[in-house]
Coordinates of C-alpha atoms and ligand atoms in Angstrom, one line a residue:
X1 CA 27.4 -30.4 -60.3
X2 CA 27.1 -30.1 -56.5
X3 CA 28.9 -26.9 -55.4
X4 CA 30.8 -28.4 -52.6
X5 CA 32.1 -31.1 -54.8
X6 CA 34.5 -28.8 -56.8
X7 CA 36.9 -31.5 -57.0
X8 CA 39.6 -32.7 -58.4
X9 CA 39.8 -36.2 -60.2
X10 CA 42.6 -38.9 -58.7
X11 CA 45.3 -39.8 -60.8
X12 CA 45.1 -43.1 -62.4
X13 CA 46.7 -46.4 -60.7
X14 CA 50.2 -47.0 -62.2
X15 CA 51.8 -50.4 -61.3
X16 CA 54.9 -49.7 -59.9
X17 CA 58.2 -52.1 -60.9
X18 CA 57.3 -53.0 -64.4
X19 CA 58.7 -52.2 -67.4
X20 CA 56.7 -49.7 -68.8
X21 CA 54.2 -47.1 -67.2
X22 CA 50.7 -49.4 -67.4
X23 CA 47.2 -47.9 -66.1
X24 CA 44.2 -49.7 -64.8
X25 CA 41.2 -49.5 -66.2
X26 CA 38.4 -51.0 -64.2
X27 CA 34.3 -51.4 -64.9
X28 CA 32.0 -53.4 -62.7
X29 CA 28.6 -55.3 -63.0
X30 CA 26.6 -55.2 -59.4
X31 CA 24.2 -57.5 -58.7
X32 CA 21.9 -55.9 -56.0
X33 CA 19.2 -58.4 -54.5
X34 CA 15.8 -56.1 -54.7
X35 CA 14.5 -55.2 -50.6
X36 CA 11.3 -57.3 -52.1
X37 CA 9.7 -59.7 -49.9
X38 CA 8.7 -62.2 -52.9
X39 CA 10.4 -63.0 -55.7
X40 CA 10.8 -60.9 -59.7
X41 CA 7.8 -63.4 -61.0
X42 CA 6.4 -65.4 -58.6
X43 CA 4.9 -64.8 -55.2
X44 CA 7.5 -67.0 -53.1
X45 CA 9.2 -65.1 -50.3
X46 CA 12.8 -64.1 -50.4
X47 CA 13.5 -64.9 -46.2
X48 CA 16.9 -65.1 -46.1
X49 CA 18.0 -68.6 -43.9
X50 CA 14.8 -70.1 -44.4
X51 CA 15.1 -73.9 -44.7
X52 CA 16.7 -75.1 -48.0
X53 CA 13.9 -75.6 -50.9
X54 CA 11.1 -74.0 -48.4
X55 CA 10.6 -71.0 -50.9
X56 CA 10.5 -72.4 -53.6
X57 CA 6.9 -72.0 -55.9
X58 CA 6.2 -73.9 -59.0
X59 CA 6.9 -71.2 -61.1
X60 CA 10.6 -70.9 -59.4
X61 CA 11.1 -75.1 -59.8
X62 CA 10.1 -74.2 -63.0
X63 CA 7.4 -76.9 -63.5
X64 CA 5.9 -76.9 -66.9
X65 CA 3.1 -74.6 -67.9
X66 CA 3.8 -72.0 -65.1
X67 CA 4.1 -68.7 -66.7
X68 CA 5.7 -65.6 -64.9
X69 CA 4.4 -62.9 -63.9
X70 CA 6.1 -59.4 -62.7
X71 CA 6.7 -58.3 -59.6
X72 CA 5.3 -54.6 -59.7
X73 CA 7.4 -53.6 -56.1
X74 CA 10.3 -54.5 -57.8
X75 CA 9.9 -53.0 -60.9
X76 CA 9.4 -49.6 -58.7
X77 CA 12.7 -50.4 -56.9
X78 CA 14.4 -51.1 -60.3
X79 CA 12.5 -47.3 -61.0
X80 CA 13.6 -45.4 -57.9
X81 CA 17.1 -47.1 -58.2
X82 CA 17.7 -45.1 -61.4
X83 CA 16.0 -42.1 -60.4
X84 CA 18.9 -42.3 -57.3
X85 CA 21.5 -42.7 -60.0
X86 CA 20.5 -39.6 -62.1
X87 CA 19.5 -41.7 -65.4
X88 CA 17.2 -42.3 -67.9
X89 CA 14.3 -44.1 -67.2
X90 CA 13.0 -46.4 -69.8
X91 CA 9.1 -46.4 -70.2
X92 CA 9.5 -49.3 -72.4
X93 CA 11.8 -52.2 -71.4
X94 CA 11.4 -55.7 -71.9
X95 CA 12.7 -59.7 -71.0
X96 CA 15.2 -61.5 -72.5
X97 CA 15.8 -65.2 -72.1
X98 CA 19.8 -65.8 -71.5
X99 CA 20.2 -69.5 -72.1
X100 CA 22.3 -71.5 -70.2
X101 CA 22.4 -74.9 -68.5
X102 CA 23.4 -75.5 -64.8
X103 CA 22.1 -77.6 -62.1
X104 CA 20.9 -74.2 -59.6
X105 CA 18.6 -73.1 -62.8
X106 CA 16.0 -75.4 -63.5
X107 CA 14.5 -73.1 -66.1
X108 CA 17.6 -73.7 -68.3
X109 CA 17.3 -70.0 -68.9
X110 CA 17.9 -66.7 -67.2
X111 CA 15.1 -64.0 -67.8
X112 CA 17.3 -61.2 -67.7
X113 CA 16.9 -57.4 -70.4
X114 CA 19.8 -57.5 -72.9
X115 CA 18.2 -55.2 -75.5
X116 CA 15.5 -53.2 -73.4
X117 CA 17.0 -52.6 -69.7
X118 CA 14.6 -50.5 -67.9
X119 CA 17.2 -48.0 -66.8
X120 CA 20.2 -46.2 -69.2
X121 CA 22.8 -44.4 -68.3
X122 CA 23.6 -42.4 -65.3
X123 CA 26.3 -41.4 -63.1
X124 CA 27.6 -41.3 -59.2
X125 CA 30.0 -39.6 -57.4
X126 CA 32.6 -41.5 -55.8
X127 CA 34.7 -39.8 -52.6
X128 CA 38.3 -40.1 -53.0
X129 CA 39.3 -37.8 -49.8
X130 CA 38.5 -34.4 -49.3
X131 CA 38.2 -32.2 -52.5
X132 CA 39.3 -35.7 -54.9
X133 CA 36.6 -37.5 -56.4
X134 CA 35.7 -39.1 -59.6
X135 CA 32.6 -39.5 -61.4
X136 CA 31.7 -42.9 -62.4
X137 CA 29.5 -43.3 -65.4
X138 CA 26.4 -45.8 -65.5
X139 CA 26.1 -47.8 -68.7
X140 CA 22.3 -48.9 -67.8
X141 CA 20.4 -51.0 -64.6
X142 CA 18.6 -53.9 -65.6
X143 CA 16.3 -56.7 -63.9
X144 CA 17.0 -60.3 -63.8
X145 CA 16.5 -63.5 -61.7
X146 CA 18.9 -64.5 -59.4
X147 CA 19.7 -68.2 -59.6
X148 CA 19.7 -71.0 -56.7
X149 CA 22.6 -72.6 -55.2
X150 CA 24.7 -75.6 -55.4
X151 CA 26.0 -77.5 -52.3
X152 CA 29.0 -79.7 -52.9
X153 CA 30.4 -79.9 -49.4
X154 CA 28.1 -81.8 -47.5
X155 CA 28.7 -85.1 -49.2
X156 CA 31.5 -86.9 -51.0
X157 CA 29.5 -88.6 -53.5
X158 CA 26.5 -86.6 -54.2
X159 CA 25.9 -82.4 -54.9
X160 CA 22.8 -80.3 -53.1
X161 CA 20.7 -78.1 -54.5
X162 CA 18.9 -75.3 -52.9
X163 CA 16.3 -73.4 -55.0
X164 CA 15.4 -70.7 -52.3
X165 CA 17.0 -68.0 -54.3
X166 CA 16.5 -68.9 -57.6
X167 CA 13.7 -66.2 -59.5
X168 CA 14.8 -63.4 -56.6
X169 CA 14.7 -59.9 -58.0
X170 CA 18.1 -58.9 -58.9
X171 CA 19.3 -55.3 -60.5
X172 CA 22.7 -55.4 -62.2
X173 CA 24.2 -52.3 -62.4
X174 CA 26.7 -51.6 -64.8
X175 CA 28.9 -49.0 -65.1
X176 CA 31.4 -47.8 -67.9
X177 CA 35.0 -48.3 -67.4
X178 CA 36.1 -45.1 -65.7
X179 CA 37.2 -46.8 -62.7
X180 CA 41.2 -46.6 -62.5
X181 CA 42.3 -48.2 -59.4
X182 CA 41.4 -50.9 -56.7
X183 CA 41.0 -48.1 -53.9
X184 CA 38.4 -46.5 -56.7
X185 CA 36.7 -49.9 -56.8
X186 CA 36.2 -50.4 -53.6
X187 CA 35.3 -46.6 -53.0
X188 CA 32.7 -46.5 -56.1
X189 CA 30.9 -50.7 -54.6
X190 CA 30.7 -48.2 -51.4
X191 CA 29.1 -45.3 -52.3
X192 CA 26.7 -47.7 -54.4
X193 CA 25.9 -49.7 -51.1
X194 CA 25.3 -46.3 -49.6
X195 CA 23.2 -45.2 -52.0
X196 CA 21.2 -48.0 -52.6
X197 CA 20.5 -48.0 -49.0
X198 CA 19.3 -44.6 -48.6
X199 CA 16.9 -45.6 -51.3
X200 CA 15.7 -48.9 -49.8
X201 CA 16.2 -50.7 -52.6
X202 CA 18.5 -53.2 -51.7
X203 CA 19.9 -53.7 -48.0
X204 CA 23.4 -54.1 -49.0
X205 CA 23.9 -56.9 -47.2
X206 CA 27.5 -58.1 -49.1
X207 CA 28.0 -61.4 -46.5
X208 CA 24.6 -62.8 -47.2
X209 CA 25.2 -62.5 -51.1
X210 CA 22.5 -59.4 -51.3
X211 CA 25.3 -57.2 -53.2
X212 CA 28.0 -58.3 -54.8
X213 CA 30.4 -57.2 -58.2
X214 CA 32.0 -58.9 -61.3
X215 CA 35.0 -57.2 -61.8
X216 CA 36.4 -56.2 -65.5
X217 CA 40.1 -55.5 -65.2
X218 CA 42.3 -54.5 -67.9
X219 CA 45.5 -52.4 -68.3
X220 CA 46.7 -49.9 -70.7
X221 CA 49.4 -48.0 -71.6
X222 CA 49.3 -44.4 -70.2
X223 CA 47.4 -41.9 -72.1
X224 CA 45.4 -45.2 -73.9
X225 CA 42.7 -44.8 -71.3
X226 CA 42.2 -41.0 -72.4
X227 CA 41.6 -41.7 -75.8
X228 CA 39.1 -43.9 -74.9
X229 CA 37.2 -41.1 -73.0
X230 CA 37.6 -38.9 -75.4
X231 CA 36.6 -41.1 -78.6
X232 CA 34.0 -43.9 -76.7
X233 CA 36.2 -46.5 -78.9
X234 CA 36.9 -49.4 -76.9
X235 CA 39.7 -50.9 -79.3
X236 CA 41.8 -48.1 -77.5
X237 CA 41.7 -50.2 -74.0
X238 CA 43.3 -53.4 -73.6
X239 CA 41.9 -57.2 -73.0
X240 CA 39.4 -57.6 -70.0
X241 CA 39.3 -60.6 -67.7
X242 CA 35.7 -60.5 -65.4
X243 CA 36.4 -61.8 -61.6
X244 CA 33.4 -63.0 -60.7
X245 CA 30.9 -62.6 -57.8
X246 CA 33.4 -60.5 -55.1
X247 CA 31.4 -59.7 -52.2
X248 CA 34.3 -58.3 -50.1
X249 CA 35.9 -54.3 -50.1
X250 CA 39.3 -55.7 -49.2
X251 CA 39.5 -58.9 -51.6
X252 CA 37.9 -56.9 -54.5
X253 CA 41.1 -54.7 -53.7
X254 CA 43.5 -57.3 -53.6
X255 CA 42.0 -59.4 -56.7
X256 CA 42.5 -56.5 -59.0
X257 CA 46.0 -55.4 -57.7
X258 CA 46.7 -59.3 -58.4
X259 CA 44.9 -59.5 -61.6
X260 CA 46.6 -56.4 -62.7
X261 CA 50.3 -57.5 -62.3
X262 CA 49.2 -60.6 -64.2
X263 CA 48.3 -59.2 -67.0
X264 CA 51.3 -57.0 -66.9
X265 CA 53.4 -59.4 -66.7
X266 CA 52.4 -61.4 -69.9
X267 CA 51.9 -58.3 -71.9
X268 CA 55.9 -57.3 -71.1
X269 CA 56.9 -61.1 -72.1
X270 CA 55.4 -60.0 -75.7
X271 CA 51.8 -62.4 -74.4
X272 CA 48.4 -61.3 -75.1
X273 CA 45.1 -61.4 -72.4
X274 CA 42.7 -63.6 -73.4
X275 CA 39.2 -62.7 -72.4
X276 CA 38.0 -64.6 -69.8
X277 CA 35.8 -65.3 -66.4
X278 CA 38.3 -65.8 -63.7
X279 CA 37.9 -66.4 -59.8
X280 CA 39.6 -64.8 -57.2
X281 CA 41.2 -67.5 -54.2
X282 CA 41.0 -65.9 -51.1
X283 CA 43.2 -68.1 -49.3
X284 CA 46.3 -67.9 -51.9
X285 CA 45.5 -64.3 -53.1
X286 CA 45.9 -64.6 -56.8
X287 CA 42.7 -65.6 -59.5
X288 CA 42.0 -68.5 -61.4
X289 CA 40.9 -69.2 -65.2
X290 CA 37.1 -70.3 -64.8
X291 CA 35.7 -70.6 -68.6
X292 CA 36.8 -68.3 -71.8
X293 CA 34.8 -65.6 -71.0
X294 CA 31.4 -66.2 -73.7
X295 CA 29.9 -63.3 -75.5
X296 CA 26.3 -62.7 -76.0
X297 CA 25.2 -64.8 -78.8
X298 CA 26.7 -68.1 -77.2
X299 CA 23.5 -67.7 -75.0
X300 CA 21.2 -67.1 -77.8
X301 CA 19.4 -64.1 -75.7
X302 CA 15.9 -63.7 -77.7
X303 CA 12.5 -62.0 -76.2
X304 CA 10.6 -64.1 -73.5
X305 CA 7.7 -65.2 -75.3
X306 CA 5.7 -65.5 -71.7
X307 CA 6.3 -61.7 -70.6
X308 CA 4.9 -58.8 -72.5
X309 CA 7.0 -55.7 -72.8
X310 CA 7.0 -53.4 -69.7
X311 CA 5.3 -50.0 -70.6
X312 CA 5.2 -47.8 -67.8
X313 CA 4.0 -44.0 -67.7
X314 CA 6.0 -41.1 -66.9
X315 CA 3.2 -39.8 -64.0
X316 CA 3.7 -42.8 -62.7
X317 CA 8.0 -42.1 -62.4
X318 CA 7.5 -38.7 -61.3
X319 CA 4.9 -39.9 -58.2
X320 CA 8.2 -42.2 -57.5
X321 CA 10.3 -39.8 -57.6
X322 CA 8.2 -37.3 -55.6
X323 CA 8.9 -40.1 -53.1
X324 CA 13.1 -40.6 -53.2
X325 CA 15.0 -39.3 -49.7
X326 CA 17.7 -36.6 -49.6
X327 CA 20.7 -38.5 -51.0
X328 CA 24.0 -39.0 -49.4
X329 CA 25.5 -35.9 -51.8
X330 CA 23.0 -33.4 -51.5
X331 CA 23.2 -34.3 -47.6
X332 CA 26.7 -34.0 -47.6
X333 CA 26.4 -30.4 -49.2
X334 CA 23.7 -29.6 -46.7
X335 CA 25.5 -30.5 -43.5
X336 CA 28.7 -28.8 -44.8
X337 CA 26.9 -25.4 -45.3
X338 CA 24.5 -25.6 -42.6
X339 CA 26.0 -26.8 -39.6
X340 CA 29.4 -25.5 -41.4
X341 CA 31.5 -29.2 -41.1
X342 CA 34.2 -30.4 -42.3
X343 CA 33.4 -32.7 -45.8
X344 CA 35.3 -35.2 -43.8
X345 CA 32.9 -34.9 -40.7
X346 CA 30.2 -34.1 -43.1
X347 CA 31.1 -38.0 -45.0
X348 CA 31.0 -40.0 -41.2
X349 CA 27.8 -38.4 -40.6
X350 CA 25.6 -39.1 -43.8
X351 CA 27.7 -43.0 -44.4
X352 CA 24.2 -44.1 -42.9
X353 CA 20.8 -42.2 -43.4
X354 CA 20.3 -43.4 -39.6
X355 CA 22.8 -41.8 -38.4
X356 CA 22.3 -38.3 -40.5
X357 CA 19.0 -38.4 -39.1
X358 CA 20.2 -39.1 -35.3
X359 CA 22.8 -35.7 -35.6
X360 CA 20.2 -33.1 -37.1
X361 CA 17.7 -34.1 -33.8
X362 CA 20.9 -33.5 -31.8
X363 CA 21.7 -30.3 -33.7
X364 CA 18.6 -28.8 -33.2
X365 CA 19.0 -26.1 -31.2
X366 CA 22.9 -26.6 -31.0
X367 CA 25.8 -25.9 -32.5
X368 CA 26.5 -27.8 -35.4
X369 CA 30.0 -28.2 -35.2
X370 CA 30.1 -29.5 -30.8
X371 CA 27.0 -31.3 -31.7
X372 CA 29.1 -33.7 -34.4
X373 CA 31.8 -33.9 -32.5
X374 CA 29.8 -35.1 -29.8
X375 CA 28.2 -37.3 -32.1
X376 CA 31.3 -38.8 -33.8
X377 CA 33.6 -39.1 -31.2
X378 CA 31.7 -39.8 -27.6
X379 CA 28.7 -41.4 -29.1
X380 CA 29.9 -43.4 -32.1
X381 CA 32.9 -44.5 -29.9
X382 CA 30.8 -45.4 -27.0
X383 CA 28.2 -47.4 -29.4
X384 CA 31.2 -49.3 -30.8
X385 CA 32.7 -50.3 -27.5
X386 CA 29.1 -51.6 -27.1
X387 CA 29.2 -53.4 -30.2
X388 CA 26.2 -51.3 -30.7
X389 CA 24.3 -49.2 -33.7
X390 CA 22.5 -46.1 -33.5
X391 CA 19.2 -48.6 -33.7
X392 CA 20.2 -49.9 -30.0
X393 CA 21.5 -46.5 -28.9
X394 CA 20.6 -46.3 -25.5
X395 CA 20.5 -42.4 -25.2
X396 CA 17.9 -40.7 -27.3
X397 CA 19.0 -37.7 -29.5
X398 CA 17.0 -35.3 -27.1
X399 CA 19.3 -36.4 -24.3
X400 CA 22.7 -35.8 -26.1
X401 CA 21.3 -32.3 -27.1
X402 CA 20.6 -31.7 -23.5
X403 CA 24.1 -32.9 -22.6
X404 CA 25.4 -30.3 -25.3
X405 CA 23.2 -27.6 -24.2
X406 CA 24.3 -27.7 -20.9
X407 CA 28.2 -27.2 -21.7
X408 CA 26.8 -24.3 -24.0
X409 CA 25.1 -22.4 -21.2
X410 CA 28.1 -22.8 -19.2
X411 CA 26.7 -24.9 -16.6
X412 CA 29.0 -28.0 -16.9
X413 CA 32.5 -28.2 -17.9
X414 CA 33.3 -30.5 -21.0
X415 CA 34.8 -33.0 -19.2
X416 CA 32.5 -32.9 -16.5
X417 CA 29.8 -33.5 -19.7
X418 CA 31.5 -36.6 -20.1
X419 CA 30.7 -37.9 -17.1
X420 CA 26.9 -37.2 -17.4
X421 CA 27.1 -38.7 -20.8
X422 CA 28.5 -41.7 -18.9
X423 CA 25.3 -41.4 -16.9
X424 CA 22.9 -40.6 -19.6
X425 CA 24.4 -43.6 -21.4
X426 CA 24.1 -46.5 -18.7
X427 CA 20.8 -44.9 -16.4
X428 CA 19.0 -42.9 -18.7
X429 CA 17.6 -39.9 -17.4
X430 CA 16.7 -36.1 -18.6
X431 CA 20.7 -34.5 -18.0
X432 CA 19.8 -31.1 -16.9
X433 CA 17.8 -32.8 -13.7
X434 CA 21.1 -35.3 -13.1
X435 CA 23.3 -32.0 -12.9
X436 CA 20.9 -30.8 -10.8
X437 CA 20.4 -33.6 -8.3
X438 CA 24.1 -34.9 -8.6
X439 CA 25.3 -31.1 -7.7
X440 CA 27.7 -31.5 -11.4
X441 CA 27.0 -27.7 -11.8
X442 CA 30.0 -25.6 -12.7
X443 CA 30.7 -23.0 -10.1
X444 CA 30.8 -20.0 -11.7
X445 CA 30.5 -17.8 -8.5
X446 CA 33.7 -15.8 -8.7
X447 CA 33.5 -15.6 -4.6
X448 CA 34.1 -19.5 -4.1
X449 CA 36.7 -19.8 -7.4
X450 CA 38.5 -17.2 -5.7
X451 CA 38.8 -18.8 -2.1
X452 CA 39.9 -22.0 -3.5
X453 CA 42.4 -20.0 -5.7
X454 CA 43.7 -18.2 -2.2
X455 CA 43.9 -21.4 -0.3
X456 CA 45.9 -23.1 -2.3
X457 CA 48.1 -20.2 -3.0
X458 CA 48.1 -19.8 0.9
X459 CA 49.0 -24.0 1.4
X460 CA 51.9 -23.4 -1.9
X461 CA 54.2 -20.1 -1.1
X462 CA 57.2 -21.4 -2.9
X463 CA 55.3 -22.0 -6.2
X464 CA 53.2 -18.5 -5.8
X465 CA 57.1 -17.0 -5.8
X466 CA 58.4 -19.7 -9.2
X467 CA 55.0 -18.5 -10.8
X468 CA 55.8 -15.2 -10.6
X469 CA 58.8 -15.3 -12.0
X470 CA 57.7 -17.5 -14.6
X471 CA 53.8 -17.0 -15.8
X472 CA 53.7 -20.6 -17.7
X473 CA 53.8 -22.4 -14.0
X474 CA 50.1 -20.9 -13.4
X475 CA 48.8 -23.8 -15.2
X476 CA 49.6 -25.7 -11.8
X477 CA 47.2 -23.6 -10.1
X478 CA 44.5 -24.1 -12.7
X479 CA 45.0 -28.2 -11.9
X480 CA 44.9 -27.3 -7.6
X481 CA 42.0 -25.2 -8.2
X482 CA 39.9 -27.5 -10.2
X483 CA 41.1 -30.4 -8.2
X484 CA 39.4 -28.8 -4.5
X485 CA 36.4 -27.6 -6.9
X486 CA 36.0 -31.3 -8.3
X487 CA 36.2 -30.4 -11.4
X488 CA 33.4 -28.1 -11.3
X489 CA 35.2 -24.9 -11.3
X490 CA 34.4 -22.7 -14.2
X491 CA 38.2 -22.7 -16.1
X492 CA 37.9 -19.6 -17.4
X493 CA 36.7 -18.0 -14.0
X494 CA 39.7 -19.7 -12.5
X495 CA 42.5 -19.0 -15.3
X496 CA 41.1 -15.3 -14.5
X497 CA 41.6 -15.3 -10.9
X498 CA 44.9 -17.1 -10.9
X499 CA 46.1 -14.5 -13.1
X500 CA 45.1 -11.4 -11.2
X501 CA 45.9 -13.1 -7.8
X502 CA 49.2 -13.6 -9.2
X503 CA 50.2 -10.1 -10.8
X504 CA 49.2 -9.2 -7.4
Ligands
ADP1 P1 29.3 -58.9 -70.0 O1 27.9 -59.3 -69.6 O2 29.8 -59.6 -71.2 O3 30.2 -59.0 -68.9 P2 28.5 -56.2 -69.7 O4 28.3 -55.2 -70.8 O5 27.4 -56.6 -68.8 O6 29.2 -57.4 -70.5 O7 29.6 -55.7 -68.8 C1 30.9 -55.3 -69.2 C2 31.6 -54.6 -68.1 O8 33.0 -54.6 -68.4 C3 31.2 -53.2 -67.9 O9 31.2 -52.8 -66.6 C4 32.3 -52.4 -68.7 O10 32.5 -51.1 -68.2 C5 33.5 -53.3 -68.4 N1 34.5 -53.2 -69.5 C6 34.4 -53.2 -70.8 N2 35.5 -53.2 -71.4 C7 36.5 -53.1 -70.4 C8 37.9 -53.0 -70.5 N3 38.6 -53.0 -71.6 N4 38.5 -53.0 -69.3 C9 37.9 -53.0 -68.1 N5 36.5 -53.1 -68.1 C10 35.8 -53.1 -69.2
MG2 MG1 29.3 -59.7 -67.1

């Protein structure tokens, strides 16, 4: 595994104020809108906001006689996806009809892979805090059609329906129940939006609908879950309920803690968990029964006669994978033993391949470590008082490196490099030729420190006489000093002089 992830793994989740000790156990199905500008089979676009029905081809309406036909882009994304989460590609995959009736799906089926997905399994990392993480096992990746949408709250009388997204590429991921707590959750949907944006994949755009989970919950007595992981035998795990299409970090945290005291609950009254869909309400926190939860063969999944199995070649994976980015781990490692930061510091930087990209032009030539903390505290800050993104930043990372470069030479003070970042930041401009022209140099010339250090020893008698007898009160002198220097003083020059002028 990655070196600098010799971690250990979080305890389980253990509901506190019921009877017995009871575990989570958590597994999640994301749906991840492909980053494809038309659709899995047809050639519509995918525009997000585009007038209702405007995308819509006659494949998508699902007029009779139109016949699919795949999307290679999105098979690639499907591709590079599971190269990102370490698994096994599938060189032969193939469509399944799901069968199912509802207003948004005029095909009356879902072409989805139940018995050939093109990807197997695979695993990521998930950051609990520094040194804690857990690794979260892929089941498999498949591709499917997203369906279109129902409007019933635009009229009393009559329902809407707006076909735009139905037929958009979609991969669900699903991954094995090894998730064991709400924080996990919400950690593992993160690092999966992370991820699948480094790739390109999918834009992880949760509000819009582009990403968003089914949840499994169930809980188990302790020690039931290890079993499990030790034997694969499910009958070792407790009843699942599946809350449905969560596109939030904070409700997908609160619908589990919910779902999980429910289920405790009934299980300590001697009840049982019946399997089921439920939904999550937002606005009184707990979930709702939506259907019994139905099991494959209620929608009599068989091959789509109108698509021929997907056969890809293994030259044609590895010239995809010749192609994937430096992921958000290996990063990680990188930045921790290159510019030695902390894995904290290390995490802020690489949460967007942007910003990665913004420090190591900044670092160049710098020190690692004043470089990130110039780029996580006085940049990111400053964006975000801006309401800003490192897309809009209005200082290049040439100029912060200049900014930096001068505080290393010793020719501006820190906090006067604040103030030309201030500059930088509103009027643009190349920093070494604004300390020059402004006159923001540090004076490191010992002669003037030193008659700014006299003069106000010669203005303050009584303090020269306190400091003496008591060496902390220099500090007041530094302030004086740097106060008649504007700042510009040199503070080591000056913490020198005060010194020696005062063991005089
Ligand atoms: P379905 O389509 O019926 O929901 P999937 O195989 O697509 O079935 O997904 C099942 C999901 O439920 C997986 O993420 C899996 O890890 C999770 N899961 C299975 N059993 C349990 C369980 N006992 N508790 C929690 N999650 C579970
Ligand atoms: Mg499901």
């Amino acid at each position: 595994m990655l070196d600098h992830l010799a971690y250990t793994s979080p305890k389980p989740k253990v509901i506190a104020g019921a009877k017995y000790d009871w575990e989570l156990v958590i597994g999640l199905e994301i749906h991840a809108q492909i980053a494809s500008k038309a659709k899995l089979f047809s050639g519509a676009s995918t525009k997000f906001g585009a007038e209702p029905n405007s995308n819509v081809s006659f494949v998508d309406a699902a007029m009779p006689g139109m016949l699919p036909v795949i999307n290679e882009f999105c098979v690639e994304q499907a591709v590079r996806t599971g190269l990102g989460l370490k698994a096994e590609i599938n060189l032969f995959s193939a469509f399944d009809r799901k069968n199912y009736f509802y207003p948004d799906l005029p095909q009356g089926y879902q072409i989805s892979q139940l018995y050939h997905p093109i990807v197997g399994e695979g695993e990521v990392i998930v950051e609990m805090g520094p040194g804690v993480a857990r690794k979260v096992r892929i089941e498999r990746l498949h591709l499917e059609q997203d369906a279109g949408k129902s409007i019933h709250d635009m009229d009393p009388n009559m329902s809407f329906v707006d076909l735009n997204r139905t037929g958009v590429a979609l991969m669900e991921i699903v991954s094995k129940p090894d998730i064991r707590g709400p924080e996990e959750a919400a950690a593992y949907v993160t690092k999966m939006r992370q991820l699948l944006r480094y790739l390109g994949t999918c834009d992880g755009n949760m509000q819009n609908g582009n990403m968003r989970a089914d949840v499994n919950v169930s809980v188990c007595r302790q020690g039931q879950h290890e079993k499990f992981m030790e034997t694969g035998d499910f009958s070792h795990l407790g009843t699942r309920c599946e809350l449905k299409n969560m596109n939030s970090m904070r409700f997908i945290q609160l619908a589990i803690d919910f779902e999980a005291r429910r289920q405790i609950a009934i299980l300590e009254d001697g009840g049982e968990i019946k399997q089921e869909t439920r939904l999550y309400d937002v606005e009184k926190n707990e979930t709702r029964s939506m259907r019994s939860k139905e099991e494959a063969h209620d929608y009599r999944y068989f091959p789509c006669p109108d698509l021929l199995p997907l056969e890809i070649e293994q030259e044609w994976v590895d010239d995809i994978a010749k192609t994937i980015p430096e992921l958000p781990d290996e990063k990680n490692a990188r930045f921790v033993k290159e510019f030695g930061l902390s894995e904290y510091d290390a995490g802020v930087l690489t949460a967007e391949a942007e910003n990665a990209a913004f420090f190591e032009k900044v670092a160049n030539g710098n020190d690692g470590k004043l470089a990130a903390n110039w780029v996580i505290n006085e940049l990111f800050g400053r964006l975000k008082k801006d309401d800003k993104t490192i897309r809009d930043c209005p200082v290049t990372p040439e100029q912060l490196g200049g900014v930096i470069a001068l505080i290393t030479k010793g020719d501006i003070s820190g906090k006067i490099a604040k103030d030309l970042f201030e500059i930088v930041y509103t009027e643009g401009g190349v920093p070494a030729e604004i300390v020059e022209a402004r006159g923001m140099k540090q004076v490191t010339d010992t002669g003037a420190i030193e008659a700014a250090v006299i003069k106000v020893m010669a203005d303050n008698p009584s303090q020269v006489e306190k400091a003496r007898q008591n060496p902390k009160l220099a500090g007041w002198f530094v302030g004086q000093v740097m106060k008649a220097t504007g700042g510009k003083a040199n503070p080591k020059a000056v913490n020198e002089i005060i010194a020696a002028k005062l063991a005089e």
